[in-house]
Amino acid sequence: MTRHLVMDEPATKRVLDELPQSLTGKPMDRPDGPEKVTGTATYAHEWNLPGTVHGVLVRATVPKGKVTAIDKDAVMKLPGVLGVFNDERFLRNPAQGTANEAPIQGPDEIAYLGQPIALVVAETFEQARHGAHRLQMRYDVAADGVFDPEATNVPHERPEDDQLDQGDLDAAMKQAVSVVDQVYRTPGHNSAAMEPHCSIASWEGDKLTLRGSYQMLNYNINELADSLKIDAEDIRMLSPFVGGGFGSKLGISAEAVAAAIASRELGKPVVVALSRQQVFETVMRRSESRQHIRLAADADGKLIGLGHDSLVSNLPGEDFYEPVMQATHFIYTGENRRMNMEVARVNRICAGSVRAPGEAIGMVALENAMDELADISGIDPVELRKRNIPEMHPETGQGYSSRPFAEALDEGARRFGWDKRNAKPAQTRDGEWWIGMGMASAARVNMLKEAKARVTLNADGTATVETDMSDPGTGTYAILTQIAADMLGLPGDKVETVLGDSDLPKGSGSGGSFGASSSGSAVFLACQDIRTQLAQKMGMDEDDLKLDGGKAGDMALADALAGDAIVGNGHIEPGETSKDKRQATYGSYFAEVGVNAVTGETRVRRLTAVFGAGRILNEKTATSQCYGGCIWGIGMALHEELLFDTRDGHLVNHDLAEYHVPVNLDVPQIDVHLLEERDDWASPIQAKGIGELGLCGAAAAVTNAIYNATGVRVREYPVTLDKLLDQLPE
Ligand code: MOS
């Protein structure tokens, strides 16, 4: 049987709160933790299939043009080399992960420097790498490549569905008591997941198995099938452990297709792993942005106008653009509104989803502007935000689902000790350090995605959860185990969760913060299906069924099952509740920084963050996600920046030596607090997404604190020493 729920009505019956056991929400350890820390978890490169040979991608050394010749023969003569593959099925750049179709293909047309063109396969990795270095390609170079999104010769497109003109913003700006009219710039970012992308392809007849590191098997299998022009039924993808993705593994990337093509030809398993430089140069970047923000406020600091115009970039022909204004639409009030999105078409690496696409940078510029407004109007930054929380969605008139936004602001201020802040900048010194405090709001849209799961209550009274979901470090193994354990009245160690196999029921995949609530709902429904069947079998009313401590009422589960397993299926789909209400998650960040008066170096000394995301499914894994977001916020504020050569779009800092992410010494003890919340509109388990929320505004708390410390406003991220040094007060 299948329990199928289309989320058309709010789930006002909070089933998980009524069960005798409440493992869900608790900081349960990850069941996959011991395997990971002992090195026995099998990551993408670690399958060691007998007879595996190695492939290394060869990439374009020019930014635009055509490949006219590839000198395969010379490389074929090198020791160990088995084949040189160049095929029109190769991917120009990765899939976006939810398009469910082949990304742009055809390697002979070059659109950016670093684009995959060919694969050299050899007996060993070293031989393949040597062959890849030696492969000579000739090009017909096009002279009209464009590399700077803000240059005048670059074509701009204006996506129709992301333009807004409501009321009269210009008039509101004239009428306002306080205004902010500023431009902020954020640079490109790389996901920088710890595990580089890797795929191992092997064939048995017409059946392809691809082992690797992917976030969204449900979609990835169709992307791969379309790219290879084969049937999705003939593909199995395995991805039980994923060493981080942050959007970069939402879609399949070039190595997956190249490995599959070569393996079929050679009749051997082929592994293709990307180097760190290749991850930077051929996977996904977050677009840089130019954001023009206008705020018009009345004497009470209430917004009467709000403008947010964004310029981002991508390769020609790509649908994706960073949805920078995503939260600006609903977070603050103001009846006169203008928002324009422009996409510059440049010959740079493909821009795609990188952690919290949209809010990650959009909330940062907006929250800087709000800080400027607080400063100009003399209203406390926390109070200013609370005054601007709208009753109804200021554009659509929708109501909001559960929204503990003011609570997050107040609780953050309380925990941090915000009342000790001196609102006047550049007043506090600690030795040679200028000390300051800043805050920002967090907001991120909430999404529910279609997901299926199967749960088996085994005859021995244990249970098995199965879905093709991934766990890119987010805690999927833990939370699905917890939900099933509670629903079936079992201790956590009597539930086994099996993930990352495309033959299993299709989950939502991990992305956009929708994984836990969507796949968790599918598991919840599958368990409801089991409860119905079990009650029937026991000849009782389902409402009277008490499952607790491995027992059904007084009877041991194994006895109640009498030798039979029960299989339950769950299927969740989004419905009317996602249209009826604006569903989102909220929070606040409070930072204390020190800026060195001599060197201009910024150190984050304290960081407090409070988040509400509906029911928290596992306090430990949810908190970890928030730590990660806050750490990325520090990186965005102070370190992270993709640097492109303006002559050819070459990514100059293509590794972790030159692209700086925060390390332990950059990060203070972070105080993350999660609010107790249930959102009946979001999912049958009242949970919303939390993964990305920790990043959606975090950097602004740091840069607002820099302003409070020094009186210097840097509007071009990241705030490196050189941007502060000559402006610091005496
Ligand atoms: Mo999400 S962009 O897959 O972190």
PDB file of N, CA and C and ligand atoms in Angstrom, residues 215 246-247 250 353-357 510-513 692, ligand 1:
ATOM      1  N   GLN A 215      24.060  14.767  -5.106  1.00  0.00           N
ATOM      2  CA  GLN A 215      23.069  15.210  -4.122  1.00  0.00           C
ATOM      3  C   GLN A 215      21.649  14.760  -4.456  1.00  0.00           C
ATOM      4  N   PHE A 246      26.910  21.347  -1.147  1.00  0.00           N
ATOM      5  CA  PHE A 246      26.619  22.789  -1.114  1.00  0.00           C
ATOM      6  C   PHE A 246      26.169  23.302  -2.469  1.00  0.00           C
ATOM      7  N   GLY A 247      25.472  22.469  -3.218  1.00  0.00           N
ATOM      8  CA  GLY A 247      24.967  22.852  -4.530  1.00  0.00           C
ATOM      9  C   GLY A 247      25.827  22.331  -5.664  1.00  0.00           C
ATOM     10  N   LEU A 250      24.480  19.066  -7.057  1.00  0.00           N
ATOM     11  CA  LEU A 250      23.043  18.969  -7.352  1.00  0.00           C
ATOM     12  C   LEU A 250      22.830  18.255  -8.668  1.00  0.00           C
ATOM     13  N   SER A 353      23.692  26.930  -8.485  1.00  0.00           N
ATOM     14  CA  SER A 353      23.306  26.964  -7.086  1.00  0.00           C
ATOM     15  C   SER A 353      24.523  26.711  -6.216  1.00  0.00           C
ATOM     16  N   VAL A 354      24.867  27.658  -5.409  1.00  0.00           N
ATOM     17  CA  VAL A 354      25.864  27.481  -4.365  1.00  0.00           C
ATOM     18  C   VAL A 354      25.156  27.862  -3.070  1.00  0.00           C
ATOM     19  N   ARG A 355      25.246  27.040  -2.095  1.00  0.00           N
ATOM     20  CA  ARG A 355      24.594  27.190  -0.787  1.00  0.00           C
ATOM     21  C   ARG A 355      23.687  28.425  -0.657  1.00  0.00           C
ATOM     22  N   ALA A 356      22.387  28.169  -0.476  1.00  0.00           N
ATOM     23  CA  ALA A 356      21.392  29.243  -0.294  1.00  0.00           C
ATOM     24  C   ALA A 356      21.385  30.239  -1.444  1.00  0.00           C
ATOM     25  N   PRO A 357      21.285  29.730  -2.697  1.00  0.00           N
ATOM     26  CA  PRO A 357      21.292  30.650  -3.831  1.00  0.00           C
ATOM     27  C   PRO A 357      20.227  31.726  -3.653  1.00  0.00           C
ATOM     28  N   SER A 510      18.939  16.084  -1.897  1.00  0.00           N
ATOM     29  CA  SER A 510      19.390  17.062  -0.901  1.00  0.00           C
ATOM     30  C   SER A 510      19.767  18.347  -1.599  1.00  0.00           C
ATOM     31  N   GLY A 511      19.022  19.391  -1.350  1.00  0.00           N
ATOM     32  CA  GLY A 511      19.318  20.691  -1.943  1.00  0.00           C
ATOM     33  C   GLY A 511      18.279  21.667  -1.477  1.00  0.00           C
ATOM     34  N   GLY A 512      18.588  22.944  -1.599  1.00  0.00           N
ATOM     35  CA  GLY A 512      17.589  23.973  -1.298  1.00  0.00           C
ATOM     36  C   GLY A 512      16.978  23.861   0.090  1.00  0.00           C
ATOM     37  N   SER A 513      17.631  23.190   0.978  1.00  0.00           N
ATOM     38  CA  SER A 513      17.140  22.966   2.354  1.00  0.00           C
ATOM     39  C   SER A 513      15.849  22.153   2.405  1.00  0.00           C
ATOM     40  N   GLU A 692      20.345  25.868   4.864  1.00  0.00           N
ATOM     41  CA  GLU A 692      20.977  27.063   4.302  1.00  0.00           C
ATOM     42  C   GLU A 692      20.745  28.319   5.130  1.00  0.00           C
TER      43      GLU A 692
HETATM   44 MO1  MOS B   1      22.201  23.588  -1.673  1.00  0.00          MO
HETATM   45  S1  MOS B   1      22.637  25.098  -3.071  1.00  0.00           S
HETATM   46  O1  MOS B   1      22.343  22.210  -2.566  1.00  0.00           O
HETATM   47  O2  MOS B   1      23.466  23.837  -0.493  1.00  0.00           O
END
